[in-house]
Coordinates of C-alpha atoms in Angstrom, one line a residue:
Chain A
X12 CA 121.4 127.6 116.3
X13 CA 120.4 130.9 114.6
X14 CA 118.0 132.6 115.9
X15 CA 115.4 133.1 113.7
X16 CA 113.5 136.2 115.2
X17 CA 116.3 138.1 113.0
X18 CA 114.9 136.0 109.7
X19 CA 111.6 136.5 108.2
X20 CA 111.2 134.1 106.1
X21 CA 112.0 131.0 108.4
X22 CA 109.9 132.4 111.4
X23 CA 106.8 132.4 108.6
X24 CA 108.0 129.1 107.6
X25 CA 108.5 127.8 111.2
X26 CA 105.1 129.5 112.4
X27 CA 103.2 128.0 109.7
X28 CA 104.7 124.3 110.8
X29 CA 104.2 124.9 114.7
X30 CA 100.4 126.0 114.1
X31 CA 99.4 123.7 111.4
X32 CA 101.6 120.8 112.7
X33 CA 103.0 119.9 109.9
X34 CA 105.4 117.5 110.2
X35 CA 107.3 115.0 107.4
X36 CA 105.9 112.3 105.5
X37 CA 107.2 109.1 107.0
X38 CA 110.5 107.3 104.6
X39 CA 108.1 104.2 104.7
X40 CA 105.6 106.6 102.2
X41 CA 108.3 107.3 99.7
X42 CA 109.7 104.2 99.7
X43 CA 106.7 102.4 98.8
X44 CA 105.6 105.1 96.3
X45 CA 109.1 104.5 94.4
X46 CA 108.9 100.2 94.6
X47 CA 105.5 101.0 93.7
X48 CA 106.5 102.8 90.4
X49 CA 109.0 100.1 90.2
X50 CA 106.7 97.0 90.5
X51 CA 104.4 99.4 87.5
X52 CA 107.3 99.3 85.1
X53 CA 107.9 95.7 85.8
X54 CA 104.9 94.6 85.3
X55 CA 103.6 96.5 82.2
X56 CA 107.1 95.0 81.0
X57 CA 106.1 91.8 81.7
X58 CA 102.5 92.1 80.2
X59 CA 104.3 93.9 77.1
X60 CA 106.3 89.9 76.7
X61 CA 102.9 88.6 76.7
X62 CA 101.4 90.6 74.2
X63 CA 104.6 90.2 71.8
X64 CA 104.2 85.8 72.6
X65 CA 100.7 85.9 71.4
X66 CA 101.8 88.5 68.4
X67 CA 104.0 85.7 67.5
X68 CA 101.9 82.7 68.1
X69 CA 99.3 84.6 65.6
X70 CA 102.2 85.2 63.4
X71 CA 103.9 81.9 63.2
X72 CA 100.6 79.8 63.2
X73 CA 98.3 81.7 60.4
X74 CA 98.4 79.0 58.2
X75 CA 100.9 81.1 55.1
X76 CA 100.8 77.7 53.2
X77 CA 96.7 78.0 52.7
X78 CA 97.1 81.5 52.0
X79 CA 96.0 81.7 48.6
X80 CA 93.2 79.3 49.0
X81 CA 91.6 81.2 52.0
X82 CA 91.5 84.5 50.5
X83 CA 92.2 86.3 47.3
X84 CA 95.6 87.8 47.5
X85 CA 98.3 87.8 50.0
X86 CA 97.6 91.3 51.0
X87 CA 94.0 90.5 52.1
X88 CA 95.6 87.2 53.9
X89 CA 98.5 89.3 55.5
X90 CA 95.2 92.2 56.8
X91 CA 93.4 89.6 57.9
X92 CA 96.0 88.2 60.6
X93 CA 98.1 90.7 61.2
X94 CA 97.6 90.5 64.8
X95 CA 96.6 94.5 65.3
X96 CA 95.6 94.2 68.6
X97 CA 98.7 92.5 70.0
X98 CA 100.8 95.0 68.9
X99 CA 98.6 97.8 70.0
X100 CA 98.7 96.2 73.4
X101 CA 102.7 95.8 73.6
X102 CA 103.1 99.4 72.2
X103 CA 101.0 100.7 75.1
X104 CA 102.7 98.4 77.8
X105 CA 106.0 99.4 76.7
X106 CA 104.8 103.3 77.3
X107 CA 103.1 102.4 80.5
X108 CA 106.3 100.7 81.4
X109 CA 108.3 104.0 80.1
X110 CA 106.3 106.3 82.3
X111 CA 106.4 104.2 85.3
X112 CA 109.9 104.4 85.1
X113 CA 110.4 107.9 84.8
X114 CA 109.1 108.4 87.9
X115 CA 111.3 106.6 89.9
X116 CA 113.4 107.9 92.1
X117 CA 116.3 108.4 89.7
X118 CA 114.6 107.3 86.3
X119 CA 114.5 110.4 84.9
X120 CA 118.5 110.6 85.2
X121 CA 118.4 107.9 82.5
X122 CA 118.4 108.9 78.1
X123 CA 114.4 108.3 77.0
X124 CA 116.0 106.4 73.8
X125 CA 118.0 104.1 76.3
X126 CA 115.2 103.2 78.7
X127 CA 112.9 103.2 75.7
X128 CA 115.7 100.3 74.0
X129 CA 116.1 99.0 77.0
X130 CA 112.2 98.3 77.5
X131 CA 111.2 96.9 74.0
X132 CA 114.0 94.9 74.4
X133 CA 113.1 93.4 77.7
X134 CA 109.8 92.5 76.5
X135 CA 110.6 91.5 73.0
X136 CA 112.9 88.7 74.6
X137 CA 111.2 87.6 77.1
X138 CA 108.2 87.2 74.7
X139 CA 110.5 85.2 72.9
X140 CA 111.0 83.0 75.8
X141 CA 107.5 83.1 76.8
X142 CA 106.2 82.2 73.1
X143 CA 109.0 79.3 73.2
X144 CA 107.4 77.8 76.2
X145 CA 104.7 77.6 74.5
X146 CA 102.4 79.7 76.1
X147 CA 102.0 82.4 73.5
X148 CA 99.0 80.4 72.5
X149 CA 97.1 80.3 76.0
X150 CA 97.9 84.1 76.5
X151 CA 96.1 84.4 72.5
X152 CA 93.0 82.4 73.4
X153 CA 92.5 84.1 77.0
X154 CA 91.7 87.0 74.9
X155 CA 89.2 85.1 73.3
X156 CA 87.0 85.6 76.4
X157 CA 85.9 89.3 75.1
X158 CA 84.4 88.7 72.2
X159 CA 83.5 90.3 69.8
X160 CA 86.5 92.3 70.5
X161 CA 88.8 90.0 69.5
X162 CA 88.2 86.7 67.6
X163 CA 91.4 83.8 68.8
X164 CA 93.2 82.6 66.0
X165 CA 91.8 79.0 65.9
X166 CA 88.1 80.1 65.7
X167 CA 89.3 82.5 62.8
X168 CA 91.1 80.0 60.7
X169 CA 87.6 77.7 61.5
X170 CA 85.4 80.3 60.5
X171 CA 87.6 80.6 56.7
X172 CA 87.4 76.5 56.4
X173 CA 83.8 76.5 56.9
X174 CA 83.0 78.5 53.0
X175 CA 81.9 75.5 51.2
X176 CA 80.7 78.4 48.6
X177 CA 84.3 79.0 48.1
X178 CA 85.0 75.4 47.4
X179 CA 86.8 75.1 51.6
X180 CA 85.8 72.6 54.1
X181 CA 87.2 71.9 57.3
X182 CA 86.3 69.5 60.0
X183 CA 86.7 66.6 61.2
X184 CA 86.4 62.9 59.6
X185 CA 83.3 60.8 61.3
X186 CA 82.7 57.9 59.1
X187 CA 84.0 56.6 55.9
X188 CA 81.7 55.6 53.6
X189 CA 84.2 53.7 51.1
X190 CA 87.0 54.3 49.1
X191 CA 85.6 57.5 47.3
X192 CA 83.7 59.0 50.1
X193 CA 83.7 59.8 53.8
X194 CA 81.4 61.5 56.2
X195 CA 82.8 64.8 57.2
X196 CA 81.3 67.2 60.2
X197 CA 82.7 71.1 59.7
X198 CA 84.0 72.7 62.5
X199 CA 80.4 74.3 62.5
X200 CA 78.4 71.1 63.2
X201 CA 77.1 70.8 59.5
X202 CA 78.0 66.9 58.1
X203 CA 79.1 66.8 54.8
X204 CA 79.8 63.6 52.1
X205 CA 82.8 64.4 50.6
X206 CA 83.3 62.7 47.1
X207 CA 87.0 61.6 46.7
X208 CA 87.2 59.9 43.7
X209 CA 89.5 62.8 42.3
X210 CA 92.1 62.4 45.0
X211 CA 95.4 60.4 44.3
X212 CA 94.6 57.8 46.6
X213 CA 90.9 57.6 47.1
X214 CA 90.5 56.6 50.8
X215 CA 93.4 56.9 53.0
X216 CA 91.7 58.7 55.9
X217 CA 90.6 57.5 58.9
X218 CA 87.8 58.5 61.5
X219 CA 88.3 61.4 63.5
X220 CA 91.2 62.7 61.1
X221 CA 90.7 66.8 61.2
X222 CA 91.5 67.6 57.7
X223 CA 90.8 70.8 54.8
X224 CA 89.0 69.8 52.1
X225 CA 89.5 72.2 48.9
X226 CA 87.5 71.3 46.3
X227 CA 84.6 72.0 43.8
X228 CA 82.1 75.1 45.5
X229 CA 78.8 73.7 46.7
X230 CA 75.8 75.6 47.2
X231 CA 73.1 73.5 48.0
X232 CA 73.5 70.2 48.8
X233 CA 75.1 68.5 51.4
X234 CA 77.9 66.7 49.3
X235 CA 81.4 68.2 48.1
X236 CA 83.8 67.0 45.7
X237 CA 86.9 67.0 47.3
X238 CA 90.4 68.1 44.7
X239 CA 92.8 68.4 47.4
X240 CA 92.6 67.2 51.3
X241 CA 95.6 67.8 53.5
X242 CA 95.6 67.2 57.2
X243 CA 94.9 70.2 59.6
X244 CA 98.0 69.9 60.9
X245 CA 98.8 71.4 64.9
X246 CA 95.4 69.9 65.8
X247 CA 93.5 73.8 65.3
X248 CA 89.7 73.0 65.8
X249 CA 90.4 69.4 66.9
X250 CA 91.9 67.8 69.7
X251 CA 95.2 68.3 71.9
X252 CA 98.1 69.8 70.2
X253 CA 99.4 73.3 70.7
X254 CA 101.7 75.6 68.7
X255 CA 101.8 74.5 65.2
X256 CA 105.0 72.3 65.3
X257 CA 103.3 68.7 65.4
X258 CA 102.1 67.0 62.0
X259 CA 99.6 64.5 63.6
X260 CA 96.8 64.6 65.2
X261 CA 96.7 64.5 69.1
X262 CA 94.2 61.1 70.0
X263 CA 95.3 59.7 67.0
X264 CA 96.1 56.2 67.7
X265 CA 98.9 54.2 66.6
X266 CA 96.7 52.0 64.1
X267 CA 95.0 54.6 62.3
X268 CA 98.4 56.3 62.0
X269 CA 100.3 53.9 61.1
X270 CA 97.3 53.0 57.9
X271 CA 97.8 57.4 57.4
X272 CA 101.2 56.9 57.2
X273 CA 101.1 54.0 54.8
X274 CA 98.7 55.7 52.6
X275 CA 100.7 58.9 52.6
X276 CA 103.8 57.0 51.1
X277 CA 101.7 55.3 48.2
X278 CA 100.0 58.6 47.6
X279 CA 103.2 60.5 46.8
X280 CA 104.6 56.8 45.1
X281 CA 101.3 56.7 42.9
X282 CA 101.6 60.8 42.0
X283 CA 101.7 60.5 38.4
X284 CA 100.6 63.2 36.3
X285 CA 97.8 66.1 35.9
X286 CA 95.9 64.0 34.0
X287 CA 94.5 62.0 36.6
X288 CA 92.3 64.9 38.1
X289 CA 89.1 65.5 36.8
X290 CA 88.3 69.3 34.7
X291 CA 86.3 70.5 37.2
X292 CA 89.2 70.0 39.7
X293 CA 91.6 71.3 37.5
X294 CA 89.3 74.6 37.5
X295 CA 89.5 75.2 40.6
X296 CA 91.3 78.6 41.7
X297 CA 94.3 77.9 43.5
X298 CA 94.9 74.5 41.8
X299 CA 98.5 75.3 40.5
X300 CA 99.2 76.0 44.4
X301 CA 97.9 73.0 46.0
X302 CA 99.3 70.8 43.2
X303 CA 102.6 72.3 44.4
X304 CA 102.3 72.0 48.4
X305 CA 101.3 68.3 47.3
X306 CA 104.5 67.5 45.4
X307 CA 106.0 69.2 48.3
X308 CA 104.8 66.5 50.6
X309 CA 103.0 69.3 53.0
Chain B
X7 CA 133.6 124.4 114.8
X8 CA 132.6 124.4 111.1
X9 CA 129.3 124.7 109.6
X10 CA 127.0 122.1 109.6
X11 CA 126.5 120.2 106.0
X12 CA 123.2 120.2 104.2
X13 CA 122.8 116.6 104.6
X14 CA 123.8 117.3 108.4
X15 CA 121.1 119.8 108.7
X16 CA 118.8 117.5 107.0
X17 CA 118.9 114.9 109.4
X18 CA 118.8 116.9 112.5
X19 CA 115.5 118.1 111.4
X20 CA 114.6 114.8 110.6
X21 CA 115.5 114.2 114.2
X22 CA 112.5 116.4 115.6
X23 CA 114.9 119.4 115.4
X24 CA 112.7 122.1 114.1
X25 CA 115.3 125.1 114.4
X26 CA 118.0 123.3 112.1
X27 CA 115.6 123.7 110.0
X28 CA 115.7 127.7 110.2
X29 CA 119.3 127.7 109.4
X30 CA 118.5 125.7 105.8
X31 CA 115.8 128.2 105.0
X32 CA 118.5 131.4 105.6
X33 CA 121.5 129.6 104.3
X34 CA 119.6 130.0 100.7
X35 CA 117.1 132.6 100.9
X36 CA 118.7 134.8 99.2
X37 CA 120.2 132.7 96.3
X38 CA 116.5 131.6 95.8
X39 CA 114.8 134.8 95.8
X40 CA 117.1 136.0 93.2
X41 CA 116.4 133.1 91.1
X42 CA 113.1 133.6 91.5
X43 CA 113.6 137.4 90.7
X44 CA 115.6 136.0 87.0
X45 CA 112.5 133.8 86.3
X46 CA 110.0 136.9 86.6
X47 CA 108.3 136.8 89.6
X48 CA 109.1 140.4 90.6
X49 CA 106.3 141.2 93.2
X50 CA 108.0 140.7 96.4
X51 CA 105.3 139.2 98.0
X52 CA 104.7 136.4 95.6
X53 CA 108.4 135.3 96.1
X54 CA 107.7 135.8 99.6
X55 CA 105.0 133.3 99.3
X56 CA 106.3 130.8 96.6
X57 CA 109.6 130.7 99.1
X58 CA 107.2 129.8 102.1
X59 CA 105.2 127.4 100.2
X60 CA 108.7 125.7 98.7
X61 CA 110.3 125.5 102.5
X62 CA 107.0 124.2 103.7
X63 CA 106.9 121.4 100.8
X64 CA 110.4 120.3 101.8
X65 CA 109.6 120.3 105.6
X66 CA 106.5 117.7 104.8
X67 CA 108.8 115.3 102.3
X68 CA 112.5 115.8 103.8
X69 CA 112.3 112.0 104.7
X70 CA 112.2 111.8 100.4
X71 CA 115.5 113.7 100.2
X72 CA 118.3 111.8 98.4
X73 CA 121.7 112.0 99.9
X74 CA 123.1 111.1 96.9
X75 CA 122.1 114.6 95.5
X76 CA 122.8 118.0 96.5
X77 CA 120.9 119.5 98.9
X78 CA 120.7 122.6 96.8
X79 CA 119.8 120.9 93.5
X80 CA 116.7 119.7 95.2
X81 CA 115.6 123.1 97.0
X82 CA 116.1 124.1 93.9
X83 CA 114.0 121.6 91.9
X84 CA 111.0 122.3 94.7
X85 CA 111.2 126.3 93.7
X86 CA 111.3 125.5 90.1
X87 CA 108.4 123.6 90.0
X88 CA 106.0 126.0 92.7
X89 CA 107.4 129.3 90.0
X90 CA 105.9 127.3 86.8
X91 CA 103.0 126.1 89.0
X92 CA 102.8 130.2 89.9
X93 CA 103.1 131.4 86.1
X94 CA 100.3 129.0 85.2
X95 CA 98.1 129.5 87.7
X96 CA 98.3 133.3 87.8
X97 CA 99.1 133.8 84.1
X98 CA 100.9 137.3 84.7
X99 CA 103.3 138.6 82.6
X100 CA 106.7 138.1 84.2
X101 CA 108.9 140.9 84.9
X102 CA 112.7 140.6 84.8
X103 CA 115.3 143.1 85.8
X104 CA 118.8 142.6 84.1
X105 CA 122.3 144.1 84.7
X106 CA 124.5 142.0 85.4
X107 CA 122.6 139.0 83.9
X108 CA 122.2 141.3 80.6
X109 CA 125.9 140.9 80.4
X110 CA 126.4 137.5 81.0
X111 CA 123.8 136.1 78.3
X112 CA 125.1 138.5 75.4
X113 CA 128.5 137.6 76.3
X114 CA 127.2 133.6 76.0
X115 CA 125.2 134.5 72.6
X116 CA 128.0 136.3 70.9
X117 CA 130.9 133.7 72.0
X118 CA 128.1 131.2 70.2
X119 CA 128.9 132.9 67.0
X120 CA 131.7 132.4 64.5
X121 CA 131.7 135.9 62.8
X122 CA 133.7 137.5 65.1
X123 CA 134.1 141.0 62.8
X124 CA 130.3 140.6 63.0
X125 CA 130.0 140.5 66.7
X126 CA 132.3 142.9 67.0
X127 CA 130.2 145.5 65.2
X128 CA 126.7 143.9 67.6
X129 CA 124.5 146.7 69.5
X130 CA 122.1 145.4 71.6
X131 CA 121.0 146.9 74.4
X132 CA 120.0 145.9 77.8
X133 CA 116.4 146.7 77.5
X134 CA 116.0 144.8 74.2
X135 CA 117.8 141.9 76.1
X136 CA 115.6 142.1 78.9
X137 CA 112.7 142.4 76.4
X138 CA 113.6 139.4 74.7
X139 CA 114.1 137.3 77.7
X140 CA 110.9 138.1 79.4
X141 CA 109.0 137.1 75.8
X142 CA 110.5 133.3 76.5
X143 CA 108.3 130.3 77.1
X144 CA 109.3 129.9 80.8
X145 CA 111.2 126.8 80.1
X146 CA 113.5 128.5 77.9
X147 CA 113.9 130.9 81.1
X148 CA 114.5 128.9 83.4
X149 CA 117.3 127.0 81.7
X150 CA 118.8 130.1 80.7
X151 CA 118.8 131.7 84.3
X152 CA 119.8 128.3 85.7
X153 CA 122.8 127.7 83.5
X154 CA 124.2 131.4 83.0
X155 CA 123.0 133.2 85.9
X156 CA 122.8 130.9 88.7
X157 CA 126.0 128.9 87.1
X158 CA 124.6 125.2 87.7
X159 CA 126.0 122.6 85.9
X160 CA 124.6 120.3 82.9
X161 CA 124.4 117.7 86.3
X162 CA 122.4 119.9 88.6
X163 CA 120.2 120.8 86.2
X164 CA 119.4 117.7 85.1
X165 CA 118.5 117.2 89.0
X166 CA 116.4 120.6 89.3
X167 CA 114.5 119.8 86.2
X168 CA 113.8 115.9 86.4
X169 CA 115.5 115.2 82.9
X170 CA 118.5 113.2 81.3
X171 CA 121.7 115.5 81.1
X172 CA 121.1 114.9 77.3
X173 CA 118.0 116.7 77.5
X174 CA 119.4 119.6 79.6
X175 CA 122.1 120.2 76.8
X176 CA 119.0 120.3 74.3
X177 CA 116.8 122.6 76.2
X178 CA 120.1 125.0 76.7
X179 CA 121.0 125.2 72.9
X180 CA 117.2 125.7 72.1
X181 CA 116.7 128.4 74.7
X182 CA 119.8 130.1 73.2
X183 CA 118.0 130.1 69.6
X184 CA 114.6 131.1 70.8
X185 CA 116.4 133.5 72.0
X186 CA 118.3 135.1 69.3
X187 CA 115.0 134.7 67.3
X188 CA 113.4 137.6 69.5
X189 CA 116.3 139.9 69.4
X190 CA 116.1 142.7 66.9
X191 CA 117.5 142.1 63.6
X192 CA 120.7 143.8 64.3
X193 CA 121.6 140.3 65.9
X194 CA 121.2 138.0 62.7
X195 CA 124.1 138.9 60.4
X196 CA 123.7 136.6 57.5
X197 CA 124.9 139.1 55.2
X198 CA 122.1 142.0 56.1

């Protein structure tokens, strides 16, 4: 070896080590420090997916159809759901995940635009995947533990079916009365007599049936008159079901929906014309809409 | 018997062989203080102690060298980063003195344009070069004196600077245009 009495530099250098005793970092340090940085990335990958399944679940399952009876425009509709926070959340994961990245060992070797791709892309699909098991729905209500920062879907399509002002009513069915009128409790507690003389087939629900009620606006007393009732649908502020896809009601048993079924078939065979609906139904805002979803069978 | 490698050197001292270390540290002394010298740290001894503090920092995280990269790229990288950490902590003005390397970068800048009756008729001299170069964010100066004076490839310096290749190439062309921005008029021949 050189003798390093004849170089300044690495006798400073070598000095400094001997009296300070400086010696290297052990491997294990660096090791962990880049699996570390690794596990980082992973994981803000992974809660980007879940952020992007509950944007989805928020997206799929806003209720479109009910749109214009909820609020005054689709643009209000549209600001009300858009699921802000979600994608807030996956933007910041996928930069966490980004920056995490970079500072593995050889990330920085890699194009930004290509690891950036490569990133959304890992957490878009495994949303996807995530959303499709459905989970996307879980990971939304979790968040639903921080109020009032955020506000889960279910309790926010509750909260627009409980406006009997606007003529809306949701809840669920506890008694029926008779053929024109059933006792309904809103998904705030309140009961309610709903008058169904106007409907196509008067009757036709059974107890414990979550449905939304559009009808005539009520202000003061505790009855409504009921122009168009359709079935909640995925269960949202009743029992059970998950994700939107079902078109019953979990609980239900197979009596009560078999006599649903039954009346659902003679409602769409007795469908006969306009005429049949009282004026003050016909006034009501979005009747041209309902009376369409209806024909649809929805 | 021939030298001993880098990575050779490396793992000898990783072996509790302090002196191997002392033949690293001469084998690019030099080539460091003269890139320190091209990034403007002219006071010998702040390169003195930027090249002590550099040697030291790669003593305490050898075990963190890749083997995969040049031994020099990563020396290289460590410098790089104590010089900006020196420019920004001691926010002196940096002093550059250019001969050779006054030649090399007009030679680059002038081959970079396609007027060549233009170029041909180009006075610049090495003062308003130097002048010019010194006036340059330090990341433009440090590209330039990587690529053109210390001759390190688009690779390396992606290595020394922690950044895609991709980004190297931008940084280079940019530094090249800040560049001709500072230079007298004489170097923009758009018709004037």
């Amino acid at each position: 070896m050189t003798d390093p009495n004849n170089h300044y530099l690495s006798k400073r250098v070598l000095d400094r080590i001997n009296e300070e005793h400086i010696a290297p970092r052990p491997r294990w340090e660096f090791l962990f420090k880049n699996y570390a940085f690794w596990g980082l990335s992973a994981a803000a990958v992974l809660l980007g997916s879940l952020a992007f399944a509950a944007a989805l679940y928020v997206i799929q399952n806003a209720d479109w159809r009910f749109a214009f009876a909820t609020h005054p425009n689709l643009f209000s509709f549209v600001m009300d759901v858009m699921p802000y926070i979600w994608l807030v959340a996956l933007g910041l994961f996928i930069s966490l995940a980004y920056l995490n990245f970079r500072h593995t060992r050889r990330g920085y070797r890699y194009p930004i635009l290509l690891v950036s791709l490569g990133i959304v892309i890992g957490s878009t699909v495994l949303g996807g995947v995530i959303y499709a098991a459905g989970l996307g729905e879980k990971v939304e209500e979790a968040m639903g533990i921080l109020p009032p920062l955020y506000q889960p879907l279910k309790q926010q399509q509750q909260s627009w079916w409980v406006a009997p002002e606007k003529g809306l009513l949701g809840g669920t069915i506890v008694d029926i009365e008779s053929e024109d009128s059933f006792i309904l409790e809103d998904f705030e507690g309140r009961q309610w007599t709903i008058k169904s003389e106007d409907m196509y087939a008067p009757g036709g629900r059974v107890k414990e049936e979550i449905v939304r009620v559009i009808g005539v606006p009520a202000t003061t007393s505790a009855e409504f008159h009921a122009c168009f009732i359709r079935n909640w649908k995925g269960g949202h502020g009743g029992s059970g079901s998950s994700g939107g896809e079902r078109g019953r009601n979990e609980g239900e048993d197979e009596e009560n929906r078999g006599k649903r079924e039954d009346m659902t078939q003679s409602m769409r065979s007795e469908r006969s014309s306009v005429e049949v609906r009282s004026e003050e139904c016909k006034g009501i805002r979005p009747y041209r809409q309902l009376r369409e979803l209806e024909e649809s069978g929805e | 018997m021939p030298p001993l490698t880098d990575g050779e050197i490396v793992k000898r001292t990783l072996n509790a062989d302090k002196e191997a270390f002392a033949s690293l540290i001469e084998r690019y002394e030099s080539k460091l203080t003269r890139y320190l010298e091209r990034l403007g740290v002219g006071a010998r001894e702040d390169k003195e102690d930027i090249l002590q503090n550099s040697f030291i920092k790669a003593y305490k995280n050898l075990n963190s060298f890749d083997q995969s990269l040049a031994f020099s790229s990563w020396i290289y990288r460590i410098v790089h980063n104590e010089a900006m950490t020196f420019f920004r902590a001691r926010r002196v003005r940096p002093q550059v003195f250019m001969d050779k390397e006054s030649e090399i970068l007009l030679t680059e800048l002038k081959d970079e344009e396609a007027d060549t009756a233009a170029v041909a008729e180009l006075r610049i001299s090495k003062e308003e070069l130097a002048k010019a170069f010194v006036a340059l964010e330090p990341r433009y100066r440090d590209v330039l004196a990587l690529r053109f004076f210390e001759e390190r490839s688009y690779t390396e310096m992606s290595d020394i600077l922690e950044v895609p290749v991709g980004t190297v190439s931008t940084l280079v062309h940019r530094a090249k245009q800040a560049l001709k921005a500072l230079l007298p008029e004489s170097f923009s021949y758009d018709g004037s």
